[in-house]
Structures are given as structure tokens and as C-alpha cells.
XYZ file of C-alpha atoms in Angstrom:
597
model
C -32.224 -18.907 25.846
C -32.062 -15.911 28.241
C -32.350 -13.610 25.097
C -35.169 -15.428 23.849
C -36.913 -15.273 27.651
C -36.440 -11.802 27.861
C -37.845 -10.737 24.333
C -41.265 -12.811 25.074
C -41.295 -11.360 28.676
C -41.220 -7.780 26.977
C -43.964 -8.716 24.045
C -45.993 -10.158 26.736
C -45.681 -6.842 28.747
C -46.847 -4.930 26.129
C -50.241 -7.075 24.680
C -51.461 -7.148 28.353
C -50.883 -3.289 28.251
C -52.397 -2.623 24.666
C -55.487 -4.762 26.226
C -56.486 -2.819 29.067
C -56.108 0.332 27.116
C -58.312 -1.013 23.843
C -61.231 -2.250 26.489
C -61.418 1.609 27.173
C -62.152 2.865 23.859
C -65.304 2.199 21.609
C -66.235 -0.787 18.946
C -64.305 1.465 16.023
C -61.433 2.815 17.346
C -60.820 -0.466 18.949
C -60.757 -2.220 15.708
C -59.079 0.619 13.677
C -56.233 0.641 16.701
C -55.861 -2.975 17.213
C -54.601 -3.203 13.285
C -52.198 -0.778 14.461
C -51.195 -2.833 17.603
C -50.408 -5.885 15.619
C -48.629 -4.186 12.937
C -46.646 -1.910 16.114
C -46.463 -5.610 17.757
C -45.397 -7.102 14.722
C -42.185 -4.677 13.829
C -41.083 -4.952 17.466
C -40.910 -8.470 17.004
C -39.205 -8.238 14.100
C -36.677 -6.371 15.530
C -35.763 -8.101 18.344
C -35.231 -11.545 15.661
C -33.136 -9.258 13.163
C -31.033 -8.445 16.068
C -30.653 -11.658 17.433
C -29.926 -13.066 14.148
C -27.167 -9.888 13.504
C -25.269 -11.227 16.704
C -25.337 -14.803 15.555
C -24.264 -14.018 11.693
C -22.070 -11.385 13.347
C -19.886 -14.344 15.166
C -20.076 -16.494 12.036
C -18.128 -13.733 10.027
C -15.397 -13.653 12.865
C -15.305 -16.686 12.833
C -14.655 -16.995 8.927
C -12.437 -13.998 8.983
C -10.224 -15.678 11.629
C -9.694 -18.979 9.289
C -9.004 -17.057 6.277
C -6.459 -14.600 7.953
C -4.530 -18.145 8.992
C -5.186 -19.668 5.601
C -3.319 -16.320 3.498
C -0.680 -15.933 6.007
C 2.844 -15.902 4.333
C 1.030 -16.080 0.716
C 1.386 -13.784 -2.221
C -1.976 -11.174 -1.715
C -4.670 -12.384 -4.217
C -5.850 -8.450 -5.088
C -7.048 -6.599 -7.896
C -5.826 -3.160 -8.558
C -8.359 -0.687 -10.856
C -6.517 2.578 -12.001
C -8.468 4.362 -9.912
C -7.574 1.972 -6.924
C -4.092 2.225 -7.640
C -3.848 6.582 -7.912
C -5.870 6.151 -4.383
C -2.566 4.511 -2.810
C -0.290 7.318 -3.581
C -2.479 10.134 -2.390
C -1.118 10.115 1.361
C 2.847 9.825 0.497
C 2.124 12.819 -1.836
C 0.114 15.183 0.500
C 1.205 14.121 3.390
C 3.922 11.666 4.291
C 6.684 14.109 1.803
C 5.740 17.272 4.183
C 9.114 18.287 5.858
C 11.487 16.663 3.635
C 14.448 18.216 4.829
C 17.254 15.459 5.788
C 14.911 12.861 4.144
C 15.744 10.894 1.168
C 12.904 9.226 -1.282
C 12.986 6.877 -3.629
C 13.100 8.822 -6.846
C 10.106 7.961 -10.026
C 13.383 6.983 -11.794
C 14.987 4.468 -9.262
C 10.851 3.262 -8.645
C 10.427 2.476 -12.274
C 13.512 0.819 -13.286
C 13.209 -1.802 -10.414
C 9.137 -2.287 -10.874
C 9.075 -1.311 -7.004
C 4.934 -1.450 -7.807
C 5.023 -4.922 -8.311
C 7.073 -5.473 -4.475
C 4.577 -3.419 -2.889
C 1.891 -5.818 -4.879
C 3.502 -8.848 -3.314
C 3.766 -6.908 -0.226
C 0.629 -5.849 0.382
C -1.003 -8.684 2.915
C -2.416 -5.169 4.656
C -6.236 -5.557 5.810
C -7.131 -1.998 5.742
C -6.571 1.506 3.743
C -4.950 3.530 6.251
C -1.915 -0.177 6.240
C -1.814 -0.235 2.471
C -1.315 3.686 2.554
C 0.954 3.484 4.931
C 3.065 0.947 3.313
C 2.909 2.279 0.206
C 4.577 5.636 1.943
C 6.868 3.851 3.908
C 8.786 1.720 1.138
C 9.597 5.564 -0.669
C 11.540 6.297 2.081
C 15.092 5.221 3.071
C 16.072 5.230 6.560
C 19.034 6.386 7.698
C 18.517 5.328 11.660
C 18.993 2.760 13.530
C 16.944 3.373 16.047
C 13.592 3.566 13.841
C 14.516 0.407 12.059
C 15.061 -1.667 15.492
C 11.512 -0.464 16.237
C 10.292 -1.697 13.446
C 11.756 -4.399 14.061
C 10.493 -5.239 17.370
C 7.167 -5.470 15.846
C 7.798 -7.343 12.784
C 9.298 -9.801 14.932
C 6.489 -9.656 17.266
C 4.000 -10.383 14.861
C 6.111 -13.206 13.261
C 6.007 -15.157 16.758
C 2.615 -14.275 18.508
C -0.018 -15.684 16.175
C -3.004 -15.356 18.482
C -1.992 -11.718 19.448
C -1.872 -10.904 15.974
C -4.992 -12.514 14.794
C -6.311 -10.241 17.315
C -4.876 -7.009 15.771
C -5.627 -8.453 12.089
C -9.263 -9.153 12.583
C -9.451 -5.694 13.768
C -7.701 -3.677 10.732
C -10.060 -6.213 8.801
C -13.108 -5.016 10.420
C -11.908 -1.588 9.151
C -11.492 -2.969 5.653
C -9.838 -1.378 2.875
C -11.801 1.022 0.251
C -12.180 -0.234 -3.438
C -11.940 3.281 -5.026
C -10.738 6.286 -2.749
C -7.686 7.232 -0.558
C -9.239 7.598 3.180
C -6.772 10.300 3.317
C -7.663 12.029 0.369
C -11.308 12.115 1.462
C -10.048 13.656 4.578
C -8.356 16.698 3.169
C -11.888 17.034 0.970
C -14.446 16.958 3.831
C -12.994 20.306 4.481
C -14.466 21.403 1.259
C -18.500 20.291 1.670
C -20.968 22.930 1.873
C -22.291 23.236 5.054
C -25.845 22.676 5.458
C -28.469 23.804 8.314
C -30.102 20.612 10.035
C -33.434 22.937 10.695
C -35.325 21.348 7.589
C -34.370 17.941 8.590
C -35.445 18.607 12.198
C -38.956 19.103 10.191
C -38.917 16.338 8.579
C -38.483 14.533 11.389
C -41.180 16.045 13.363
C -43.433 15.680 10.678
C -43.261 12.093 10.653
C -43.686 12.292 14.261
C -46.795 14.130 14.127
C -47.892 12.032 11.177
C -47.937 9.029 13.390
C -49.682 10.605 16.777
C -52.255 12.105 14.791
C -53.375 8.089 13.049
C -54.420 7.439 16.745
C -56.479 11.227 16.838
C -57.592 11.580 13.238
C -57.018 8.645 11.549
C -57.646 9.511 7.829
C -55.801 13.239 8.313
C -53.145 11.550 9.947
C -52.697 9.240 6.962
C -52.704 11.731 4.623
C -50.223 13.282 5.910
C -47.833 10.369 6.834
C -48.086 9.818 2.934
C -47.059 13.237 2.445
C -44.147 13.138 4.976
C -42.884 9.980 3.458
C -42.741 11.263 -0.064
C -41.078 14.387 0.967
C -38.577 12.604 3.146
C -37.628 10.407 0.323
C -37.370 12.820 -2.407
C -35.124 15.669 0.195
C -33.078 12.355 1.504
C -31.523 11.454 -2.070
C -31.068 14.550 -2.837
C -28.926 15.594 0.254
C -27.080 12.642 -0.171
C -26.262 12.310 -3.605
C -24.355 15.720 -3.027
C -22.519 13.876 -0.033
C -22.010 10.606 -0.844
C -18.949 10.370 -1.439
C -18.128 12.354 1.888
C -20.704 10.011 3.507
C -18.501 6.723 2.830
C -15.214 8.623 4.037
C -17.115 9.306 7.271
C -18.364 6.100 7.699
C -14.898 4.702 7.270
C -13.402 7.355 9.755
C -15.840 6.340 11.987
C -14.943 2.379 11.686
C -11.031 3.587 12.053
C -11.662 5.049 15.382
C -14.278 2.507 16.771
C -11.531 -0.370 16.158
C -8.770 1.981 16.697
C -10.376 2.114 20.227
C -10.493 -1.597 19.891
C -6.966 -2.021 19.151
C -5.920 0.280 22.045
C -7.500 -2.264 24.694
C -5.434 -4.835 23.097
C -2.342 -5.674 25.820
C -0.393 -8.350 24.179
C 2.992 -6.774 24.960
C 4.229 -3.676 26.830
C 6.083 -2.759 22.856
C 2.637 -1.627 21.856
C 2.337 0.425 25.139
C 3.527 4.152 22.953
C 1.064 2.922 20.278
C -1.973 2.091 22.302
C -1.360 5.619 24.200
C -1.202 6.978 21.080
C -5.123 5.918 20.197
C -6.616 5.746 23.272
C -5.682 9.722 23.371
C -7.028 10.514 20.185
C -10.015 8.125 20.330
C -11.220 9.842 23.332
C -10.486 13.726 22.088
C -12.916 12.317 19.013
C -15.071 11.211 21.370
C -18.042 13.822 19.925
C -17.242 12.654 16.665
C -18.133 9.342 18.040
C -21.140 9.968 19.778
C -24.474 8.787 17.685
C -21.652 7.237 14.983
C -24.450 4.076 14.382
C -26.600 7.041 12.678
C -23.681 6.940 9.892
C -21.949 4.070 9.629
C -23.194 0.941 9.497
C -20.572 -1.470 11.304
C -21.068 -4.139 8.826
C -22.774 -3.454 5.552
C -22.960 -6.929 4.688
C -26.549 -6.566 2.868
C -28.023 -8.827 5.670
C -31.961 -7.894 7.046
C -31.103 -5.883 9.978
C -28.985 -3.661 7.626
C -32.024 -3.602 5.400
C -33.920 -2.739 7.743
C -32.099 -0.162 9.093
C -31.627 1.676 5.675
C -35.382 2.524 5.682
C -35.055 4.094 8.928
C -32.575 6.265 7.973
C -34.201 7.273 4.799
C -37.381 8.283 6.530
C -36.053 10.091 9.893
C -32.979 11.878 7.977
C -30.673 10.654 11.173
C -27.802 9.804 9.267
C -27.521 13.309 7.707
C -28.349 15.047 10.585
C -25.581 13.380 12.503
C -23.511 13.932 9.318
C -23.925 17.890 9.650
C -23.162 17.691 13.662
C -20.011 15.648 13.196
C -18.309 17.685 10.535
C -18.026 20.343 13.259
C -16.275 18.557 14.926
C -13.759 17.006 11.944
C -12.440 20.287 11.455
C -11.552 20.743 14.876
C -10.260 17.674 15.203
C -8.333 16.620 12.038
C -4.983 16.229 13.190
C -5.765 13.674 15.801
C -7.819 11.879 13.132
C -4.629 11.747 11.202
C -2.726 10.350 13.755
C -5.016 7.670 14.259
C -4.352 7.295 10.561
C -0.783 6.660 10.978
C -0.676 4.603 14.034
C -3.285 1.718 12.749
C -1.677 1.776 8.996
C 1.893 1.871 10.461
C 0.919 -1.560 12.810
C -0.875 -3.009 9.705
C 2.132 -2.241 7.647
C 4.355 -4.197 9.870
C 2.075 -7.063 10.162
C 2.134 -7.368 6.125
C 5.887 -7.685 6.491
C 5.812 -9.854 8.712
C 3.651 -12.205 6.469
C 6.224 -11.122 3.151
C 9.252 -12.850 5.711
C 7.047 -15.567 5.982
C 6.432 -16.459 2.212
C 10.430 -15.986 1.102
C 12.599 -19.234 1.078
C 15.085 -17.257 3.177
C 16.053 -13.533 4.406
C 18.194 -12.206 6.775
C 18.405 -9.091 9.146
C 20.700 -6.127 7.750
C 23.680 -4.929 9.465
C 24.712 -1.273 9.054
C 28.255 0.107 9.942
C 29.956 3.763 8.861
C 32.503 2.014 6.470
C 30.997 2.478 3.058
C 31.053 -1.376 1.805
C 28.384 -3.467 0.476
C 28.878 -7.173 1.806
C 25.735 -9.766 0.420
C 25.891 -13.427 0.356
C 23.633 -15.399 -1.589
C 21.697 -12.506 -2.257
C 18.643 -12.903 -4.713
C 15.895 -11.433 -6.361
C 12.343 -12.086 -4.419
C 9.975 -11.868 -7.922
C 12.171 -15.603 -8.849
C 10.658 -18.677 -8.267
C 14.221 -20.221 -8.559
C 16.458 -17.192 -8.010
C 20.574 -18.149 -8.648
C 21.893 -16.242 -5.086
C 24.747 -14.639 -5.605
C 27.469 -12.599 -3.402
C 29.110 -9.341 -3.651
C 31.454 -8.498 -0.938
C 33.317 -4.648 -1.733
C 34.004 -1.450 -0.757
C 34.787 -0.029 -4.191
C 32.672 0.194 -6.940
C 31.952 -2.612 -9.302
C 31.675 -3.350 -13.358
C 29.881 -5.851 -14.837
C 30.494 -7.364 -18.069
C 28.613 -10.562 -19.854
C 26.221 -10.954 -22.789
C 22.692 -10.363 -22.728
C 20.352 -12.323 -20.781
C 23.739 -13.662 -18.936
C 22.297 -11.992 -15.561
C 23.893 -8.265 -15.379
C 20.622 -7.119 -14.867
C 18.891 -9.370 -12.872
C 22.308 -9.220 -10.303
C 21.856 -5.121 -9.856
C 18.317 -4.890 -9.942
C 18.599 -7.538 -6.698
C 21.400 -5.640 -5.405
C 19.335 -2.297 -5.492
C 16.166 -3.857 -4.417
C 17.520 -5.468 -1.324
C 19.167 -2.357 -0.339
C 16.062 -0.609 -0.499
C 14.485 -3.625 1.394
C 17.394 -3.168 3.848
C 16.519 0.453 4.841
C 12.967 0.552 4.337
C 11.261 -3.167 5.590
C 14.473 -3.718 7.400
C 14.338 -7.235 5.671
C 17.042 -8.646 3.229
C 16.256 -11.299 0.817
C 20.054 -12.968 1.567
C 21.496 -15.258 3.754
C 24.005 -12.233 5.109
C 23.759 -8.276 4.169
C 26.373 -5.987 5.973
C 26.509 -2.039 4.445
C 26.699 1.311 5.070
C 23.608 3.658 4.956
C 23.169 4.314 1.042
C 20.937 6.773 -0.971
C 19.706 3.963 -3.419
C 19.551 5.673 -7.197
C 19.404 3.694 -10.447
C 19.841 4.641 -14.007
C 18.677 1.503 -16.097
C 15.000 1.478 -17.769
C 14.884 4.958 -19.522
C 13.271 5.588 -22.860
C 12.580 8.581 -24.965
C 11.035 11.770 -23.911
C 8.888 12.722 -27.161
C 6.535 15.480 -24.995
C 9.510 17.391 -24.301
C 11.425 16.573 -27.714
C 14.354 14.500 -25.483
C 16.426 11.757 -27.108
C 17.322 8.801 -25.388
C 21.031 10.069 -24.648
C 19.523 13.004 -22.723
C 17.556 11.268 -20.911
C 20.597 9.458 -19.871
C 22.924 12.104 -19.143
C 19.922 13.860 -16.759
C 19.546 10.622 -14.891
C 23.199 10.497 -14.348
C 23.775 13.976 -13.166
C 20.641 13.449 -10.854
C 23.538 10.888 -9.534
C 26.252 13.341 -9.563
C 24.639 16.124 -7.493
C 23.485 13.834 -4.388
C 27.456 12.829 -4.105
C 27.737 16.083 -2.764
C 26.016 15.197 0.277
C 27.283 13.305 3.549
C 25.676 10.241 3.169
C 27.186 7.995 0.102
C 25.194 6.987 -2.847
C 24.593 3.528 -4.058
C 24.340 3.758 -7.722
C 22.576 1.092 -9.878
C 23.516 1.812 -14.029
C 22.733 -0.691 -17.062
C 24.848 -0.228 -20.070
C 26.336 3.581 -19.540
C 25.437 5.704 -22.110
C 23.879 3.115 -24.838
C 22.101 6.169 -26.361
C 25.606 7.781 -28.207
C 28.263 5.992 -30.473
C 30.944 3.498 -29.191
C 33.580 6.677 -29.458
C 31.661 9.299 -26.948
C 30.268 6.634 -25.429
C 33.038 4.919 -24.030
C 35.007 8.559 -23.911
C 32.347 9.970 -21.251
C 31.269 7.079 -19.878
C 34.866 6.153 -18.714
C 34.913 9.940 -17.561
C 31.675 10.168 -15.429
C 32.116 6.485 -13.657
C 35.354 7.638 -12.657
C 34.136 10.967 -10.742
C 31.410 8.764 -9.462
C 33.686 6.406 -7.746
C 36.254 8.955 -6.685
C 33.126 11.050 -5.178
C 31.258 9.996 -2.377
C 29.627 6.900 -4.328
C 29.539 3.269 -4.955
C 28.728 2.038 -8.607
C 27.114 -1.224 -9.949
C 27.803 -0.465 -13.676
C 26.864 -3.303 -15.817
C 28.437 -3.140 -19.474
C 29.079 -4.503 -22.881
C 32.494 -2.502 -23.294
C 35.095 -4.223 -22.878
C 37.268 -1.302 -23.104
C 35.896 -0.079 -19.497
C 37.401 -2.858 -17.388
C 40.682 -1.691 -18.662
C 40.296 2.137 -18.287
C 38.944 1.847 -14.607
C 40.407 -0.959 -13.533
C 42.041 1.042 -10.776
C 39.012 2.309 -9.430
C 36.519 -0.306 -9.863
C 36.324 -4.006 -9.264
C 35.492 -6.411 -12.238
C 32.832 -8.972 -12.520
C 31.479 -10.739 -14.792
C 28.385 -13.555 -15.872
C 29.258 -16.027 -19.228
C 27.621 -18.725 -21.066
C 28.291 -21.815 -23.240
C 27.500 -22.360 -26.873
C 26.669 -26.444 -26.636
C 25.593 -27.838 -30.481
C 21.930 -25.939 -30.405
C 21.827 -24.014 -27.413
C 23.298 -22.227 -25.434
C 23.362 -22.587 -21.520
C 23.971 -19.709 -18.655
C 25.119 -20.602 -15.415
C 24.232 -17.236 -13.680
C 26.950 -17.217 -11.307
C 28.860 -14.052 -10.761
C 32.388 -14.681 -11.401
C 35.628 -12.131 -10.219
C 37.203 -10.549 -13.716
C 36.080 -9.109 -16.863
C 33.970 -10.730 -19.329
C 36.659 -12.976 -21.551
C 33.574 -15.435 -23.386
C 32.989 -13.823 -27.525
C 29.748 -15.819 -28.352
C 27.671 -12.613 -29.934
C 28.997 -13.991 -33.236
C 29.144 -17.751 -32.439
C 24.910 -17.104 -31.876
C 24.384 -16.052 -35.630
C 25.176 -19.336 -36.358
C 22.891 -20.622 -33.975
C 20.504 -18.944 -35.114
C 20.544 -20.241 -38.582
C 22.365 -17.141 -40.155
C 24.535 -17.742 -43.336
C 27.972 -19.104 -42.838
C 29.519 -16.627 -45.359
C 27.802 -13.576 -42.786
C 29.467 -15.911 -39.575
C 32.862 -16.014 -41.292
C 33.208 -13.030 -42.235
C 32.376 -11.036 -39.316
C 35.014 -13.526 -37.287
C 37.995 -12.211 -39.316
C 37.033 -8.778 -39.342
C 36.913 -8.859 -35.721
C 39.984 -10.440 -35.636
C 41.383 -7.716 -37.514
C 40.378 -4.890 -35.283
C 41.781 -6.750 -31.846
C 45.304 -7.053 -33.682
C 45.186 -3.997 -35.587
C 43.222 -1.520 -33.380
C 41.377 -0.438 -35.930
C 38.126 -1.820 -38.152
C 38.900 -2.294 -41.987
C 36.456 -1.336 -44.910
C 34.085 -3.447 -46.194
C 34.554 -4.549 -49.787
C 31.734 -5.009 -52.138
């Protein structure tokens, strides 16, 4: 009601003024300048509803956003991923987030690919803006070998987990930031350096033409109108043509502009004293960007929802040129400035990132906090695999390396890619999808999922033997390696394979590593038996199908149901027979016999 007063108060002002000044002006002008009035009259009125109604539909969206950041807490994130949406995420871990890499360790493409570590950071992803997802993305390449900068993420994880109404707070504000469909904010940061400068002289004369336009309709009227024509057209045509070569720039800036505006935001927040170095952190860097800032409603619209104001406020820019003559002033400034922009960066995607963990403890059935000690050991109980809907947890408690023996589809695979994942989990997220996880710092590496190299003429077996030896050389280091393999050396025969196989596990182990080796060869739980601990998954044959338990059992593999599933299978009985005695043969005999015709 006072808003309403105080707009007709205003209006009312202004007719009693435009009144006494038409009563001193002849019959013509009067009528000619009245129009004018109303229409002036008119578009202030408009204005003041538009913004009334922003403020209103402004609230609303809160409002909405609030219910539906309750609603999707702790569930899987509902979002679509283009190509070009996907290359966007990866831009800041490349260019930036690898920079001094010395005493770091990454997640290799290898070790990424063979446990589909895309599809955790899909179900991770409950981020609300670019600079969280980013940042997450980043952050779950590298393993930490610190306690210290786990417990602090921690602390905020934690936070979030208990404090709903502090973090709604924090949430709706990375939301209002939003996250870009196409491009990597960071990418678009290191490419603002590259636009082409531009004077603002001609845009200051656009500007004052329109200007002059409209003071000469009340002089001249038909000149002025002429011209004001001429202005417009020429402001239209100069406008898309300015920013069609900037558009792309335009958005980035926009978004920058959001990041620090909620940044800010953010940095008034006080829901605990552990966001105290964060908050200091943005209010510093907000403030030295304070020129950036200034005039920032020029360029980005704070919600371009489509709604009339917006609308409105399009047209204004495309006549008067403000956005892109605040565009030229602030890019000044972004060079001078980039490195606090980037830490801006990093502060709200690092808090966003922790807040989507947060919401990834809430959705799992269970988890646990790791444990880390100097011994090397890996201790898990009922660990399991977070992409199951009914995972089988198992547990694994040793502090020498491991083989695993079974059929296929028994669980081998399923058991070390969950091993490997959580240990990643462990030092990255700081989260364990177990009931208990005690270990040693690791360097996580697998060798599982390879294929052919036909670009650079590579068989499968060399493609295994480089993946190992990646293996081999980061023993050499002072931190041990946790090494993931499936089926060592498939790509050779049964001779070399099991010859250098034997040969390579054994330096592994013996080096400053601990293997999860899972196998078909028998022969391997016999050769290494003093350096590696056996374990093993089995299944039953029952009439027409066969059943797996996926338990992980102590010992070698002692089930022989390859041949028994020809039969269930439908195979001929003469082919099921016969391959039963000549297997026989070769257990007794040590050897395998020639095949008659």
C-alpha cells in the first residue's frame, strides 16, 4: 500500500506540473505536447507497475526455488549433459586446477575410464551453479594425501548435512548464480583476454543523438522526428552488430557479474564462525572488484526470466548502447583484476561442491567416515558399490596384496571396481560407501577396461603391458600404490601369460604396492601364494540355472562350472563329455592330449 501511495503521489506531482507549464504555451504546441505528456505519463506509469510486479514475481521465484531445493535434497540430480556441456566441465581442472602439480597425484584417463568415474560425478552433481560443478568435477581428480584438508572438508560437509535453513540460505544463492548450459565460466575467463578492444566514442554519439532527438520534438517537432527515426535505425543496426561480435563474452560477463553480486551475498551470510576464512575470502575480492561492479545492471540482467520488466528493459539497452558501453569500461578492469575473480571462482564452487556431497551422503543407504593411518593396510567392511540398487557389501581386511579368482559374472569385478572407487571416495569426498574403511594414503591406479589402440597400430597386449608399467614406475615413490587389475595380461597366450604375469604381480607386491588382481588362472594362487592373499566368488549349477551368491569367500576359486554351463546352455552332450575327460586328463597328466578326428 505504501508503494502504491507513493507512485500516485509522484504521477500526481507531475500532471499538476505538466499543467501549469501547457497553460503557458499556445493552442498547437499545447496539443502537439500534451500527446507527448500522456505518452511521457504513460511509460512512467508503466514503469513503476513493471517494477512493482518484478518484486512480487521476484519473491514468488524464491519462494519456488526454496521448495524445490528441499524437494531434490538427497536425490539422484535429474540433468542433461550435451557434448558440448560436458567438454565445458573439464576446462578448469585442465587450465587451471593441474597448474603446480608437483607432490600432487591425479586420477589418471586410465583409472577414470575403467571405473566410469563420469557417471559418480553425474550422481554427484546436486551443484546449483558452474563455478560448484567445475569445482567438483576438479576436485574428485585429485587424491589427497592430508589430513588436515580432508577434516576441513569435512567440517563443512557435516555442516551442511545438519543446518538445513543455513544451507538453504547458501543454496538459493549459488542458484541465483545458476549454472551455464553450454560454456565453462572459466574458459570464458581466460578468453575475455582475447576481445578486441573497442573505443566507446561512437556509442557516446549514439547516445547523444537520441538525446538530442528527443529535446529537439519539443523545439522542432517534425526535424526532431526525423531525426529520432534516424537515431533509432542507426542504433539498432550498430547495436547487433557490436554484439554479435561479443556475445558470447557478453554472457560470461553477465555471469561474472551474478558470481560476485551473490558472492557478496554469500559473504554476509554468518551461520557459523567455520565459514569465517571463506567469507573473508569474498568480501576481499568482492570489494577490490568493486569497479567491475559499479553500473553491473547495464550488463546483466539479475533474472532473465523473459518477464515484462526484462522486456522492457531490453529495448532500453538496444537504443542507448549502455550495456556495451559498460561492457568496454569493465573489461579494463577484468584484466587488472583476474586473479581475484578467480578466487571468487574457487571459493563459491568449492562451498557448492561440499553442499552436493553433502546431499550424495544423504541419498546412500549407508557410508561411513575414512580413517587413515601410516601402516599400508586396506581394512573395509561391508563395503559396496554406490551405482547398485541392491549392492551385496562385502569386506576386505589386509595388508598384503590380494587375488581373486571366480567365473565370470561371479563378482571379481564388481568387488575391485568398489574397492577402487571407495578409495578414491575416501581421499577425495572424504566419504566411504561402507559401514567401516581404515587405510593408508594410496595412489589409486587401475588396469581393467583397455581395448585396442588402432590410431597408433597397438594390440591389446600393449596396451596392457603400458598400463602396467604406468603401475610400476609410481612404486618408486614414497607414498604406496593401490593397484586395481582385471584378468592380468588376457591379451597373450596362457604360457607368457601366466609366465609374466606371475613375474610382474610379484615385483608389484614386493615394491611399494598393494594389488587387487582378479583372475581366471588358477595357476596364480599357487605361484604367489606367499605374497598375496587368496579370495575368491563361486556359484551353483541348480537344474536350469545357475545362482551366485556374491559373497567374497577366503581361498582360491575350487567351483569348475565353465563346462557344466555348455550343458546349460543346450550344447551337445558328446561336446560336454568330451571336454570333461580331456580336462581331466591335463589335471592328472600336466599336459593337454591331441584331439583325434
Amino acid at each position: 500500500m505504501a508503494i502504491a501511495f507513493f507512485c500516485g503521489s509522484i504521477i500526481e506531482v507531475v500532471l499538476k506540473m505538466g499543467q501549469i507549464w501547457l497553460h503557458s504555451l499556445g493552442t498547437g504546441e499545447q496539443f502537439f505536447l500534451g500527446g507527448c505528456m500522456e505518452v511521457v505519463i504513460g511509460l512512467i506509469v508503466l514503469m513503476i507497475l513493471l517494477s512493482i510486479k518484478g518484486i512480487f514475481d521476484k519473491k514468488n521465484r524464491k519462494k519456488r526455488l526454496i521448495a524445490s531445493l528441499i524437494q531434490h535434497w538427497g536425490m539422484p540430480p535429474m540433468q542433461e549433459y550435451t557434448q558440448e556441456k560436458f567438454l565445458s566441465l573439464q576446462y578448469y581442472y585442465k587450465h587451471r586446477y593441474q597448474k603446480d602439480t608437483k607432490e600432487r597425484f591425479f586420477v589418471d584417463d586410465i583409472t577414470w575410464n575403467d571405473l566410469s568415474l563420469d557417471d559418480l560425478f553425474f550422481l554427484l552433481n546436486a551443484t546449483n551453479s558452474s563455478m560448484g560443478e567445475e569445482y567438483l568435477w576438479a576436485m574428485l581428480h585429485e587424491l589427497q594425501f592430508s589430513k588436515e584438508a580432508l577434516e576441513e572438508r569435512e567440517a563443512l560437509i557435516t555442516f551442511f548435512q545438519k543446518n538445513e535453513k543455513d544451507r538453504l540460505k547458501l543454496q538459493t544463492a549459488f542458484a541465483m548464480i545458476r549454472k551455464n548450459k553450454r560454456i565453462s565460466v572459466y574458459e570464458y575467463m581466460d578468453r575475455i583476454e582475447t576481445i578486441k578492444r573497442e573505443s566507446n566514442v561512437k556509442h557516446f554519439m549514439a547516445l547523444g543523438g537520441m538525446l538530442i532527438s528527443v529535446f529537439l520534438l519539443f523545439i522542432i517537432p517534425s526535424f526532431g522526428g526525423f531525426l529520432l527515426l534516424g537515431c533509432i535505425a542507426y542504433n539498432i543496426i550498430s547495436y547487433y552488430k557490436r554484439k554479435g561480435e561479443i556475445a558470447p563474452y557478453f554472457s560470461a560477463i553477465s555471469y561474472l557479474i551474478r558470481m560476485l553480486d551473490y558472492g557478496e551475498a554469500i559473504s554476509k551470510e554468518t551461520p557459523s564462525k567455520l565459514f569465517a576464512p571463506y567469507y573473508e575470502i569474498l568480501q576481499k575480492n568482492t570489494s577490490h572488484l568493486e569497479k567491475f561492479r559499479k553500473g553491473a545492471p547495464a550488463v546483466a540482467v539479475e533474472n532473465p526470466t523473459g518477464d515484462m520488466m526484462s522486456f522492457f528493459l531490453d529495448y532500453i539497452r538496444i537504443l542507448f548502447h549502455t550495456d556495451l558501453i559498460r561492457f568496454n569500461l569493465m573489461l579494463m578492469e577484468f584484466f587488472e583484476k583476474k586473479e581475484q575473480m578467480i578466487e571468487v571462482f574457487e571459493t563459491v564452487g568449492f562451498l557448492d561442491a561440499m553442499c552436493a556431497i553433502a546431499s550424495f551422503r544423504t541419498m546412500l543407504p549407508f557410508y561411513c567416515i575414512p580413517e587413515f593411518s601410516k601402516q599400508k593396510q586396506y581394512h573395509a567392511k561391508e563395503i559396496y558399490h554406490p551405482f547398485l540398487e541392491e549392492p551385496v557389501p562385502a569386506n576386505m581386511i589386509t595388508t598384503k596384496s590380494i587375488l581373486i579368482t571366480g567365473s565370470n559374472a561371479s563378482g571379481k569385478s564388481t568387488f575391485i571396481k568398489s574397492a577402487a572407487m571407495n578409495a578414491i571416495l575416501a581421499q577425495t569426498i572424504h566419504t566411504v560407501c561402507a559401514k567401516e574403511y581404515h587405510s593408508s594414503f594410496f595412489k589409486v591406479m587401475t588396469s581393467m577396461a583397455l581395448s585396442d589402440n588402432l590410431l597408433e597400430k597397438e594390440s591389446y597386449y600393449i596396451a596392457e603391458i603400458k598400463s602396467l608399467q604406468r603401475i610400476l614406475k609410481e612404486t618408486e615413490g614414497t607414498i604406496p600404490v593401490l593397484g586395481f587389475v582385471d584378468e592380468v595380461l588376457r591379451g597373450t597366450n596362457t604360457v607368457e601369460r601366466i609366465a609374466a604375469s606371475s613375474q610382474i604381480l610379484a615385483t608389484l607386491a614386493n615394491f611399494n604396492a598393494l594389488m587387487f588382481a582378479a583372475t581366471h588362472d588358477i595357476e596364480l594362487t599357487f605361484m604367489l601364494e606367499t605374497l598375496f592373499e587368496n579370495y575368491h566368488f563361486e556359484e551353483q549349477i541348480c537344474e536350469k540355472e545357475i545362482l551366485f551368491d556374491y559373497q567374497l569367500k577366503i581361498g582360491r576359486a575350487t567351483t569348475q562350472n565353465a563346462i557344466a554351463l555348455l550343458r546349460l546352455l543346450g550344447y551337445p552332450e558328446e561336446i560336454i563329455t568330451k571336454a570333461k575327460e580331456t580336462a581331466s586328463i591335463f589335471l592328472s597328466e600336466g599336459e593337454w592330449r591331441k584331439i583325434k578326428q
